[in-house]
Amino acid sequence: MTRFIIYFFLLLCIGSESSAAENISPPQRIISLAPNTTEILFALGLGDRIVGVTTFCDYPQEAKAKPKIGGMSNPSLEAVVSLKPDLVVATTDGNPKEFVERLNSLNIKTFVFTARRLRELPHGIRELGAVVGAHQEAVKLAAGIEKAIEMHGRGVRGQGAGDKGQGSGTSKKVLFIVWPEPLIVAGPGTAMDDAIALLGYENIAHGAATAYPKYSIEEVLRRAPDVLFIGKATGMDMREVSQGFLKRLSLVPAVRNNKICYVSDNLYRLAPRVVRGIEELAECLK
Amino acid sequence: MRIFILVFVALFIFCCALFLGPQIITPGPLSTIEREILFSIRLPRVLVAMLMGMALGASGAVLQGILRNPLADPYILGISSGASLTAALGIIGGMSFLGSFTVPVLAFVGALVTGGIVGMMGWKRGGLWPERLLLAGVGLSFLFSALLMLMMSISTDEGLRRAMLWIFGDLSMSEWSRIPWGLAFVVIGIVLSATRARALNALILGDEFAHSLGFSPQRERFILFVSVGLLTAASVSLGGMIGFIGLLIPHIMRFFMGSDSRMLIPASALGGGSLLCIADLVSRSVLPPMELPAGVVTAIIGAPYFLYLLRKKDVLGI
């Protein structure tokens, strides 16, 4: 009988402990609805707690092994619900708003990552860190990114002092090519555009109407960029793919002076990797 | 007489498309950059637009005749869906075994294979039958479109947008190296169908009628079908799918030129070429430096004009 009483109390203790813990304990089953939030969560050391990602989430390597819940614009509600998440991380940049509303109506906790620009990334990481209970890691990660942004920005200002300001007339013109045929480039609002501006250069596609415009080849010839960046695409040899395209641009200074840089896809997603992406651009522009 | 006016109009539009745009090139002494833009980028592009438009217009006129159906267009036979499928496979799968020729060649092969399948399906009792061709084409077209959508919905690659842009019609990749091939197939197709224009006139009136005039309906229909296949395959591989021209340019030309195929085929070719040149000019001038899909612009310009003619004129039919 005493044994039963002891068990009973033990059970009570466990029960009360777990319910108390639920209020303060961080989410244990996280689903990420975008590749960049997946990367951030992994960078915060939360890989073990991620129970679902999109089919686009391919970085880091471990993300590929996670259960898939569909694409970014068309995640499967059933797949998400069946994984019993206690937090779903969505973005304003790619996930439908209705999907998040639907999750909320099913009493699934969501966090919406709103950062879209390079300078908004550290703040976004800190916010996300607070929600997933990785506050310290997030502060550290964000500080690292802020420091890198600060450092690259400062280097430019030091250089620009001699050139008398940062007028667009004096700065070098560059273009970041996402795909050569048809020509798709990084326009305003992309991390590439922000990184180019940060480094004190002028993105010739900055005035385009959309983030990834299909760009006019004639206009590239006219605006005569001094440097061309060519981004990476999965499973493709970009040197081979862009050969014909570069031949047509033989009059552009970047091609004439062989200032063509094949860079990685580090800047394609607003995630901690952008720091390496900025370094790559800076390295090439030296 | 009217055909000469059309030739003149087409030439005028060709020159406009060549020199106009967001940046107007004034003939006369040109800077190096302007010369490069004019000869290496604009000229091949405008030529491709002209060739594609001609191929679509002419094949539309022929096809509406051999199928005896005013709703027929070069895409109804599934040829373009087959081409889109193989091209998308190449783009999403990242194939580049022939360099920049890979996707056009894949599209061309896809188009010819699909044309062959449609021909086989439409073949019965020693000849091609219009209804069978039409139904086989529609069936295949649904199948290939579904496969294409399936591929796109499971594709995780960034190749998706590139494939979409290609399918919606893209003239920005036009290079000189493609033009001889395109030109050869378009010329063969148009000449082949134009020399059979009298037979086509007879076929429109019925097989018995054609027979009594001394034409072998099955033989003529086969030759015309081959020419349509060549024209469509050439146009799709030059620049993807451009809607509207193949369906409605022949009708617009019938309003002006009458239904005689001897006039209608060259007129539809000229009209189609001119319209695509204008559409391409608009597509690169509206939101510079961004370019819009030429196929979309073609329909936005062409459809209201067609509807206006439909209200105003009193003829319709093949």
Coordinates of C-alpha atoms in Angstrom, one line a residue:
Chain A
M1 CA 0.0 0.0 0.0
T2 CA 2.8 2.4 1.0
R3 CA 4.4 1.5 -2.3
F4 CA 1.3 2.5 -4.2
I5 CA 1.3 5.8 -2.4
I6 CA 4.9 6.4 -3.2
Y7 CA 4.3 5.6 -6.9
F8 CA 1.3 7.9 -6.9
F9 CA 3.3 10.7 -5.6
L10 CA 6.1 10.0 -7.9
L11 CA 3.7 10.1 -10.8
L12 CA 2.3 13.3 -9.6
C13 CA 5.7 14.8 -9.4
I14 CA 6.6 13.7 -12.9
G15 CA 3.3 15.0 -14.2
S16 CA 3.7 18.4 -12.6
E17 CA 7.3 18.6 -13.5
S18 CA 6.6 18.0 -17.2
S19 CA 3.7 20.4 -17.3
A20 CA 5.8 23.1 -15.6
A21 CA 8.6 22.4 -18.0
E22 CA 6.3 22.7 -21.1
N23 CA 5.8 26.4 -20.3
I24 CA 9.4 27.3 -20.4
S25 CA 11.0 24.4 -22.3
P26 CA 12.0 25.3 -25.9
P27 CA 10.3 23.6 -28.8
Q28 CA 11.5 20.1 -29.4
R29 CA 9.9 19.3 -32.7
I30 CA 10.6 22.1 -35.2
I31 CA 9.6 22.2 -38.8
S32 CA 11.3 24.6 -41.2
L33 CA 9.4 25.8 -44.2
A34 CA 12.3 27.4 -46.0
P35 CA 15.9 26.5 -46.9
N36 CA 17.4 29.6 -45.2
T37 CA 15.6 29.1 -41.9
T38 CA 16.7 25.4 -42.0
E39 CA 20.3 26.6 -42.4
I40 CA 19.9 29.1 -39.5
L41 CA 18.4 26.4 -37.3
F42 CA 21.3 24.1 -38.0
A43 CA 23.8 26.9 -37.4
L44 CA 22.2 27.4 -34.0
G45 CA 22.9 23.8 -33.2
L46 CA 19.3 22.7 -33.3
G47 CA 19.7 20.0 -36.0
D48 CA 18.5 17.2 -33.7
R49 CA 15.2 19.1 -33.0
I50 CA 14.3 19.6 -36.6
V51 CA 11.7 17.0 -37.6
G52 CA 10.7 18.3 -41.0
V53 CA 12.1 20.5 -43.9
T54 CA 11.2 21.3 -47.5
T55 CA 12.4 19.5 -50.5
F56 CA 14.6 22.5 -51.3
C57 CA 16.5 22.2 -48.0
D58 CA 19.8 20.8 -49.1
Y59 CA 22.3 22.5 -46.8
P60 CA 23.9 21.4 -44.5
Q61 CA 24.2 17.8 -45.6
E62 CA 22.2 16.6 -42.6
A63 CA 19.2 18.6 -43.8
K64 CA 18.8 16.3 -46.8
A65 CA 18.1 13.3 -44.5
K66 CA 15.2 15.0 -42.6
P67 CA 11.6 14.1 -43.5
K68 CA 10.3 16.3 -46.3
I69 CA 7.0 18.3 -46.0
G70 CA 6.8 19.5 -49.6
G71 CA 8.0 22.6 -51.4
M72 CA 8.2 26.2 -50.2
S73 CA 5.2 27.5 -52.0
N74 CA 3.2 24.3 -51.7
P75 CA 4.0 22.6 -48.4
S76 CA 1.7 19.7 -47.5
L77 CA -0.5 20.6 -44.5
E78 CA -1.0 16.9 -43.8
A79 CA 2.7 16.2 -43.8
V80 CA 3.3 19.1 -41.4
V81 CA 0.5 18.1 -39.0
S82 CA 1.4 14.4 -39.0
L83 CA 4.9 15.2 -37.8
K84 CA 3.4 16.8 -34.6
P85 CA 5.5 19.9 -34.6
D86 CA 5.5 22.2 -31.6
L87 CA 6.9 25.0 -33.7
V88 CA 6.8 25.7 -37.5
V89 CA 9.2 28.3 -38.8
A90 CA 7.9 30.0 -41.9
T91 CA 9.2 33.0 -44.0
T92 CA 7.5 35.9 -45.6
D93 CA 9.7 35.3 -48.6
G94 CA 8.3 32.2 -50.2
N95 CA 5.7 30.6 -48.0
P96 CA 2.1 31.4 -48.5
K97 CA 0.5 33.5 -45.8
E98 CA -2.6 31.3 -45.9
F99 CA -0.6 28.3 -44.9
V100 CA 0.7 30.0 -41.7
E101 CA -2.9 31.1 -40.9
R102 CA -4.1 27.5 -41.4
L103 CA -1.5 26.2 -39.0
N104 CA -2.4 28.8 -36.4
S105 CA -6.1 27.8 -36.7
L106 CA -5.0 24.2 -36.0
N107 CA -3.3 25.5 -32.8
I108 CA 0.2 24.8 -34.1
K109 CA 2.7 27.4 -33.0
T110 CA 4.4 29.3 -35.7
F111 CA 7.2 31.8 -36.1
V112 CA 7.5 33.9 -39.2
F113 CA 11.0 34.9 -40.2
T114 CA 10.6 38.4 -41.8
A115 CA 14.2 39.3 -42.6
R116 CA 14.7 39.8 -46.4
R117 CA 17.7 42.0 -46.6
L118 CA 21.3 41.4 -45.5
R119 CA 21.2 44.0 -42.7
E120 CA 18.0 42.5 -41.3
L121 CA 19.5 39.0 -41.0
P122 CA 21.2 39.4 -37.6
H123 CA 18.0 40.7 -36.0
G124 CA 16.0 37.9 -37.6
I125 CA 18.4 35.3 -36.2
R126 CA 18.2 36.8 -32.7
E127 CA 14.4 36.8 -32.8
L128 CA 14.3 33.2 -34.0
G129 CA 16.9 32.2 -31.4
A130 CA 14.7 33.6 -28.6
V131 CA 11.7 31.6 -29.8
V132 CA 13.6 28.3 -30.2
G133 CA 15.4 28.7 -26.8
A134 CA 18.8 29.2 -28.3
H135 CA 19.2 32.7 -27.3
Q136 CA 22.9 32.7 -26.5
E137 CA 23.9 30.9 -29.7
A138 CA 21.7 33.3 -31.7
V139 CA 23.3 36.4 -30.2
K140 CA 26.8 35.0 -31.0
L141 CA 25.9 34.0 -34.6
A142 CA 24.2 37.4 -35.2
A143 CA 27.2 39.2 -33.7
G144 CA 29.5 37.3 -36.1
I145 CA 27.5 38.3 -39.1
E146 CA 27.2 41.9 -37.9
K147 CA 30.9 42.1 -37.5
A148 CA 31.6 40.7 -41.0
I149 CA 29.1 43.2 -42.5
E150 CA 30.7 46.0 -40.5
M151 CA 34.2 45.0 -41.5
H152 CA 33.5 44.8 -45.2
G153 CA 31.6 48.0 -45.2
R154 CA 34.4 49.8 -43.4
G155 CA 37.0 48.6 -45.8
V156 CA 35.1 50.3 -48.5
R157 CA 34.8 53.6 -46.7
G158 CA 38.6 53.6 -46.1
Q159 CA 39.1 53.1 -49.9
G160 CA 36.5 55.6 -50.9
A161 CA 38.1 58.4 -48.9
G162 CA 40.7 58.8 -51.6
D163 CA 38.1 58.7 -54.4
K164 CA 36.1 61.5 -53.0
G165 CA 32.9 59.9 -51.9
Q166 CA 30.9 57.0 -53.2
G167 CA 29.2 58.5 -56.3
S168 CA 27.9 55.9 -58.7
G169 CA 30.0 57.5 -61.4
T170 CA 33.3 56.6 -59.7
S171 CA 32.5 53.1 -58.3
K172 CA 33.1 50.0 -60.4
K173 CA 30.1 48.4 -62.1
V174 CA 29.4 44.8 -61.5
L175 CA 26.7 42.3 -62.4
F176 CA 25.7 39.0 -60.6
I177 CA 24.5 36.4 -63.1
V178 CA 22.3 33.7 -61.7
W179 CA 21.8 32.0 -65.1
P180 CA 23.3 33.0 -68.5
E181 CA 20.8 31.6 -71.0
P182 CA 18.2 33.1 -70.7
L183 CA 20.0 35.8 -68.8
I184 CA 18.7 36.0 -65.2
V185 CA 20.5 38.3 -62.8
A186 CA 20.4 39.4 -59.2
G187 CA 18.3 42.5 -59.0
P188 CA 17.2 44.8 -56.1
G189 CA 16.4 43.3 -52.8
T190 CA 18.6 40.2 -53.1
A191 CA 21.5 39.4 -50.8
M192 CA 23.8 39.7 -53.8
D193 CA 22.7 43.3 -54.5
D194 CA 23.1 44.2 -50.8
A195 CA 26.6 42.6 -50.7
I196 CA 27.7 44.5 -53.8
A197 CA 26.5 47.8 -52.4
L198 CA 28.1 46.9 -49.1
L199 CA 31.5 46.4 -50.8
G200 CA 31.1 49.8 -52.4
Y201 CA 30.3 48.7 -56.0
E202 CA 27.4 49.4 -58.3
N203 CA 25.1 46.5 -59.3
I204 CA 24.0 47.5 -62.9
A205 CA 20.7 45.6 -62.4
H206 CA 19.9 47.5 -59.2
G207 CA 17.2 49.5 -60.9
A208 CA 15.4 46.5 -62.3
A209 CA 11.7 45.9 -61.5
T210 CA 12.0 42.5 -59.8
A211 CA 14.5 40.7 -57.6
Y212 CA 15.5 38.2 -60.3
P213 CA 14.8 39.9 -63.6
K214 CA 15.2 38.3 -67.0
Y215 CA 17.7 40.9 -68.2
S216 CA 18.4 42.4 -71.6
I217 CA 21.8 41.4 -73.1
E218 CA 21.9 44.7 -75.0
E219 CA 21.7 46.5 -71.7
V220 CA 24.7 44.6 -70.3
L221 CA 26.7 45.7 -73.3
R222 CA 25.6 49.3 -72.9
R223 CA 26.2 49.5 -69.1
A224 CA 29.5 47.8 -69.6
P225 CA 30.1 46.1 -66.2
D226 CA 33.8 45.9 -65.0
V227 CA 33.3 42.6 -63.2
L228 CA 30.9 39.7 -63.8
F229 CA 30.0 37.2 -61.1
I230 CA 28.5 33.9 -62.2
G231 CA 26.7 32.0 -59.5
K232 CA 26.7 28.3 -59.1
A233 CA 23.8 26.0 -60.0
T234 CA 23.5 22.4 -58.6
G235 CA 25.1 19.8 -60.8
M236 CA 26.2 22.2 -63.6
D237 CA 29.6 23.3 -64.8
M238 CA 29.0 27.1 -65.0
R239 CA 32.1 27.7 -67.0
E240 CA 30.8 25.4 -69.7
V241 CA 27.2 26.7 -69.6
S242 CA 28.3 30.4 -69.8
Q243 CA 30.8 30.0 -72.6
G244 CA 28.5 30.9 -75.4
F245 CA 27.0 33.7 -73.4
L246 CA 30.4 35.3 -72.6
K247 CA 31.4 35.1 -76.3
R248 CA 28.5 37.4 -77.1
L249 CA 29.6 39.9 -74.4
S250 CA 33.2 40.1 -75.8
L251 CA 33.1 43.9 -75.8
V252 CA 32.2 44.2 -72.1
P253 CA 35.2 45.3 -70.0
A254 CA 34.7 42.5 -67.6
V255 CA 35.1 39.9 -70.4
R256 CA 37.8 41.8 -72.2
N257 CA 39.9 42.0 -69.0
N258 CA 38.9 38.6 -67.9
K259 CA 37.3 39.8 -64.7
I260 CA 34.8 37.0 -64.5
C261 CA 34.4 35.3 -61.1
Y262 CA 32.7 32.0 -60.7
V263 CA 31.3 32.1 -57.2
S264 CA 29.3 29.7 -55.0
D265 CA 25.6 29.8 -54.1
N266 CA 26.4 31.2 -50.6
L267 CA 24.5 34.4 -51.2
Y268 CA 21.4 32.8 -52.7
R269 CA 19.8 32.3 -49.3
L270 CA 19.6 34.7 -46.4
A271 CA 21.5 32.5 -43.9
P272 CA 24.8 32.5 -42.0
R273 CA 26.6 31.4 -45.2
V274 CA 26.2 34.9 -46.7
V275 CA 29.3 35.9 -44.7
R276 CA 31.4 33.6 -46.9
G277 CA 29.5 34.8 -49.9
I278 CA 30.5 38.4 -49.2
E279 CA 34.1 37.3 -48.6
E280 CA 34.0 35.6 -52.0
L281 CA 32.9 38.7 -53.8
A282 CA 35.4 40.8 -51.9
E283 CA 38.2 38.4 -52.7
C284 CA 37.3 38.7 -56.4
L285 CA 37.0 42.4 -56.4
K286 CA 40.4 43.0 -54.8
Chain B
M1 CA -1.0 43.4 -105.3
R2 CA -2.0 42.9 -101.7
I3 CA 0.8 40.5 -101.1
F4 CA 3.3 43.2 -102.2
I5 CA 1.8 45.5 -99.7
L6 CA 2.3 42.8 -97.0
V7 CA 5.9 42.2 -98.1
F8 CA 6.5 45.9 -97.8
V9 CA 4.8 46.1 -94.4
A10 CA 6.8 43.1 -93.1
L11 CA 10.1 44.7 -94.3
F12 CA 9.2 48.0 -92.6
I13 CA 8.4 46.2 -89.3
F14 CA 11.6 44.2 -89.6
C15 CA 13.6 47.5 -89.8
C16 CA 11.6 49.1 -87.0
A17 CA 12.3 46.1 -84.7
L18 CA 15.9 46.3 -85.7
F19 CA 16.5 49.9 -84.9
L20 CA 13.9 50.7 -82.2
G21 CA 13.8 49.6 -78.6
P22 CA 14.4 51.1 -75.2
Q23 CA 17.6 52.5 -76.8
I24 CA 17.0 53.7 -80.3
I25 CA 19.9 53.0 -82.7
T26 CA 20.2 55.7 -85.3
P27 CA 21.5 54.5 -88.7
G28 CA 24.7 56.3 -89.6
P29 CA 28.1 56.2 -87.9
L30 CA 27.9 53.7 -85.1
S31 CA 30.0 53.3 -82.0
T32 CA 31.6 49.9 -81.4
I33 CA 29.1 49.0 -78.7
E34 CA 26.2 50.0 -80.9
R35 CA 27.5 48.0 -83.9
E36 CA 27.9 45.0 -81.6
I37 CA 24.4 45.3 -80.3
L38 CA 23.0 45.8 -83.8
F39 CA 24.8 42.9 -85.5
S40 CA 25.4 40.4 -82.8
I41 CA 22.3 40.8 -80.7
R42 CA 19.4 42.6 -82.5
L43 CA 19.8 41.3 -86.0
P44 CA 19.8 37.6 -85.1
R45 CA 17.0 38.2 -82.6
V46 CA 14.8 40.0 -85.1
L47 CA 15.6 37.4 -87.7
V48 CA 14.6 34.6 -85.4
A49 CA 11.3 36.4 -84.5
M50 CA 10.6 36.8 -88.2
L51 CA 11.4 33.1 -89.0
M52 CA 9.4 31.8 -86.0
G53 CA 6.4 34.0 -86.8
M54 CA 6.5 32.9 -90.5
A55 CA 6.7 29.3 -89.6
L56 CA 3.7 29.5 -87.2
G57 CA 1.6 31.6 -89.5
A58 CA 2.1 29.4 -92.5
S59 CA 1.7 26.1 -90.6
G60 CA -1.5 27.4 -89.0
A61 CA -2.9 28.2 -92.4
V62 CA -2.0 24.8 -93.8
L63 CA -3.2 22.9 -90.8
Q64 CA -6.6 24.6 -90.6
G65 CA -7.0 23.5 -94.2
I66 CA -5.9 19.8 -93.9
L67 CA -7.9 19.3 -90.7
R68 CA -10.8 21.4 -92.1
N69 CA -11.1 23.0 -88.7
P70 CA -11.0 26.7 -88.0
L71 CA -9.7 26.0 -84.4
A72 CA -6.7 24.1 -85.5
D73 CA -3.3 25.6 -84.7
P74 CA 0.3 24.2 -84.9
Y75 CA 0.1 23.4 -81.2
I76 CA -3.0 21.3 -81.3
L77 CA -1.2 18.3 -82.8
G78 CA 0.8 18.0 -79.6
I79 CA 4.1 18.7 -81.4
S80 CA 4.8 21.7 -79.2
S81 CA 4.0 19.8 -76.0
G82 CA 6.4 17.0 -77.1
A83 CA 9.1 19.6 -77.8
S84 CA 8.5 21.4 -74.5
L85 CA 8.7 18.1 -72.6
T86 CA 12.1 17.2 -74.1
A87 CA 13.4 20.7 -73.8
A88 CA 12.3 20.9 -70.1
L89 CA 14.0 17.6 -69.5
G90 CA 17.2 19.0 -70.9
I91 CA 16.9 22.2 -68.9
I92 CA 15.9 20.7 -65.6
G93 CA 18.2 17.8 -66.0
G94 CA 21.1 20.1 -66.8
M95 CA 22.1 18.5 -70.0
S96 CA 24.7 20.3 -72.2
F97 CA 26.1 17.7 -74.5
L98 CA 25.9 20.0 -77.5
G99 CA 26.6 23.2 -75.7
S100 CA 24.1 26.0 -76.4
F101 CA 22.6 23.8 -79.1
T102 CA 21.4 21.2 -76.6
V103 CA 18.0 22.5 -75.8
P104 CA 17.0 23.5 -79.4
V105 CA 18.1 20.1 -80.7
L106 CA 16.3 18.3 -77.9
A107 CA 13.2 20.4 -78.7
F108 CA 13.5 19.7 -82.4
V109 CA 13.9 15.9 -81.8
G110 CA 10.9 16.0 -79.4
A111 CA 8.8 17.8 -81.9
L112 CA 9.7 15.4 -84.8
V113 CA 9.1 12.3 -82.7
T114 CA 5.7 13.6 -81.5
G115 CA 4.8 14.5 -85.1
G116 CA 5.7 10.9 -86.1
I117 CA 3.5 9.5 -83.3
V118 CA 0.6 11.7 -84.2
G119 CA 1.0 10.6 -87.9
M120 CA 1.0 7.0 -86.9
M121 CA -2.1 7.4 -84.8
G122 CA -3.8 9.3 -87.6
W123 CA -2.9 6.7 -90.2
K124 CA -5.7 4.2 -91.1
R125 CA -6.6 2.5 -94.3
G126 CA -3.6 3.7 -96.2
G127 CA -3.8 7.4 -95.3
L128 CA -4.1 10.2 -92.8
W129 CA -7.6 11.2 -91.7
P130 CA -8.3 14.7 -90.4
E131 CA -10.4 13.7 -87.4
R132 CA -8.0 11.0 -86.3
L133 CA -5.1 13.4 -86.6
L134 CA -6.9 16.0 -84.6
L135 CA -7.9 13.6 -81.8
A136 CA -4.6 11.9 -81.7
G137 CA -2.9 15.3 -81.4
V138 CA -5.2 16.5 -78.7
G139 CA -4.8 13.2 -76.7
L140 CA -1.0 13.3 -77.0
S141 CA -0.9 16.9 -76.2
F142 CA -2.8 16.3 -72.9
L143 CA -0.5 13.4 -72.0
F144 CA 2.7 15.4 -72.6
S145 CA 1.4 18.5 -70.8
A146 CA 0.5 16.3 -67.9
L147 CA 4.0 14.8 -67.9
L148 CA 5.5 18.2 -68.1
M149 CA 3.5 19.5 -65.2
L150 CA 4.4 16.4 -63.2
M151 CA 8.1 17.0 -63.9
M152 CA 7.8 20.6 -62.9
S153 CA 5.9 19.9 -59.7
I154 CA 8.4 17.4 -58.5
S155 CA 11.4 19.3 -59.7
T156 CA 13.3 21.0 -56.8
D157 CA 15.9 22.6 -59.0
E158 CA 16.2 26.2 -59.9
G159 CA 15.9 24.9 -63.4
L160 CA 12.2 25.3 -63.0
R161 CA 12.0 29.0 -63.8
R162 CA 14.4 28.6 -66.7
A163 CA 12.2 25.8 -68.1
M164 CA 9.1 28.1 -67.7
L165 CA 10.8 31.0 -69.4
W166 CA 11.8 28.8 -72.3
I167 CA 8.4 27.3 -72.7
F168 CA 6.7 30.8 -72.6
G169 CA 8.9 31.7 -75.6
D170 CA 12.3 33.3 -75.3
L171 CA 14.0 35.2 -78.1
S172 CA 16.9 36.6 -76.1
M173 CA 19.1 33.6 -76.7
S174 CA 18.9 34.0 -80.5
E175 CA 22.3 33.6 -82.0
W176 CA 23.6 33.6 -85.5
S177 CA 24.6 29.9 -85.2
R178 CA 20.9 28.9 -85.0
I179 CA 19.7 30.9 -87.9
P180 CA 21.0 28.7 -90.9
W181 CA 19.2 25.7 -89.4
G182 CA 16.0 27.6 -88.7
L183 CA 16.1 29.2 -92.0
A184 CA 16.6 25.9 -93.9
F185 CA 13.7 24.2 -92.2
V186 CA 11.3 27.2 -92.4
V187 CA 12.1 27.7 -96.1
I188 CA 11.7 24.0 -96.9
G189 CA 8.4 23.9 -95.0
I190 CA 6.9 27.0 -96.6
V191 CA 8.0 26.1 -100.1
L192 CA 6.7 22.6 -99.7
S193 CA 3.3 23.8 -98.5
A194 CA 3.1 26.7 -101.0
T195 CA 3.7 24.3 -104.0
R196 CA 0.9 22.2 -102.7
A197 CA -1.5 25.1 -102.2
R198 CA -3.7 24.2 -105.1
A199 CA -4.1 20.7 -103.7
L200 CA -4.9 22.2 -100.2
N201 CA -7.6 24.3 -101.8
A202 CA -9.1 21.1 -103.2
L203 CA -8.7 19.2 -99.9
I204 CA -10.6 21.9 -98.0
L205 CA -13.6 21.3 -100.3
G206 CA -13.5 17.5 -99.6
D207 CA -11.6 14.4 -100.5
E208 CA -14.0 13.4 -103.4
F209 CA -13.7 16.9 -104.9
A210 CA -9.9 16.8 -104.6
H211 CA -9.9 13.3 -106.2
S212 CA -12.0 14.5 -109.1
L213 CA -9.6 17.4 -109.7
G214 CA -6.8 14.9 -110.1
F215 CA -5.2 15.1 -106.6
S216 CA -4.5 12.1 -104.5
P217 CA -6.0 13.3 -101.2
Q218 CA -4.0 11.0 -99.0
R219 CA -0.7 11.7 -100.7
E220 CA -1.3 15.5 -100.6
R221 CA -2.4 15.4 -97.0
F222 CA 0.7 13.5 -96.0
I223 CA 3.1 16.0 -97.8
L224 CA 1.3 18.9 -96.2
F225 CA 1.4 17.2 -92.8
V226 CA 5.1 16.7 -93.1
S227 CA 5.6 20.4 -94.0
V228 CA 3.5 21.5 -90.9
G229 CA 5.6 19.2 -88.7
L230 CA 8.8 20.7 -90.0
L231 CA 7.6 24.2 -89.6
T232 CA 6.3 23.7 -86.1
A233 CA 9.4 21.8 -85.0
A234 CA 11.6 24.5 -86.4
S235 CA 9.7 27.3 -84.7
V236 CA 9.5 25.6 -81.3
S237 CA 13.2 24.8 -81.2
L238 CA 14.1 28.4 -82.3
G239 CA 12.4 30.0 -79.4
G240 CA 9.8 28.0 -77.4
M241 CA 6.1 28.3 -77.6
I242 CA 4.4 31.5 -79.0
G243 CA 0.7 31.2 -78.9
F244 CA -1.9 33.0 -80.9
I245 CA 0.0 33.4 -84.2
G246 CA -0.7 29.9 -85.6
L247 CA -4.4 30.0 -84.7
L248 CA -5.5 33.6 -85.5
I249 CA -3.1 35.0 -88.0
P250 CA -4.5 32.8 -90.8
H251 CA -8.0 34.1 -89.9
I252 CA -6.9 37.7 -89.9
M253 CA -5.3 37.1 -93.3
R254 CA -8.5 35.4 -94.6
F255 CA -10.3 38.7 -93.8
F256 CA -7.9 40.6 -96.1
M257 CA -6.8 38.1 -98.7
G258 CA -9.6 35.6 -99.0
S259 CA -9.4 31.9 -98.6
D260 CA -7.2 30.9 -101.6
S261 CA -4.4 29.0 -100.0
R262 CA -2.0 30.1 -102.8
M263 CA -2.2 33.6 -101.3
L264 CA -3.1 32.6 -97.7
I265 CA 0.0 30.6 -97.0
P266 CA 2.6 33.3 -97.9
A267 CA 0.3 36.0 -96.4
S268 CA 0.0 34.1 -93.1
A269 CA 3.7 33.7 -93.0
L270 CA 4.4 37.4 -93.6
G271 CA 1.7 38.4 -91.1
G272 CA 3.0 36.0 -88.4
G273 CA 6.5 37.2 -88.8
S274 CA 5.5 40.8 -88.6
L275 CA 3.4 40.3 -85.5
L276 CA 6.1 38.4 -83.7
C277 CA 8.6 41.1 -84.6
I278 CA 6.3 43.8 -83.2
A279 CA 5.6 41.7 -80.1
D280 CA 9.3 41.2 -79.4
L281 CA 9.9 44.9 -79.9
V282 CA 7.2 45.7 -77.3
S283 CA 8.4 42.9 -74.9
R284 CA 11.8 44.4 -74.6
S285 CA 10.7 48.1 -74.6
V286 CA 7.9 48.1 -71.9
L287 CA 9.9 47.5 -68.7
P288 CA 13.6 47.9 -69.7
P289 CA 16.0 46.5 -68.8
M290 CA 13.7 43.6 -68.0
E291 CA 12.2 41.5 -70.8
L292 CA 8.7 40.1 -70.9
P293 CA 7.8 36.8 -72.5
A294 CA 7.1 37.5 -76.2
G295 CA 4.3 34.9 -76.4
V296 CA 2.3 36.9 -73.8
V297 CA 2.8 40.2 -75.7
T298 CA 1.8 38.5 -79.0
A299 CA -1.6 37.5 -77.6
I300 CA -2.2 40.8 -75.8
I301 CA -1.6 42.8 -79.1
G302 CA -3.2 40.3 -81.5
A303 CA -6.3 39.1 -79.7
P304 CA -8.1 42.5 -79.4
Y305 CA -7.3 43.2 -83.1
F306 CA -8.8 39.9 -84.0
L307 CA -11.9 40.5 -82.0
Y308 CA -12.3 43.9 -83.6
L309 CA -12.1 42.3 -87.1
L310 CA -14.5 39.7 -86.0
R311 CA -17.1 42.3 -85.1
K312 CA -16.5 44.4 -88.2
K313 CA -16.2 41.9 -91.0
D314 CA -18.7 39.4 -92.0
V315 CA -16.7 36.3 -93.1
L316 CA -15.5 33.5 -91.0
G317 CA -14.5 29.9 -91.9
I318 CA -11.8 28.2 -93.7

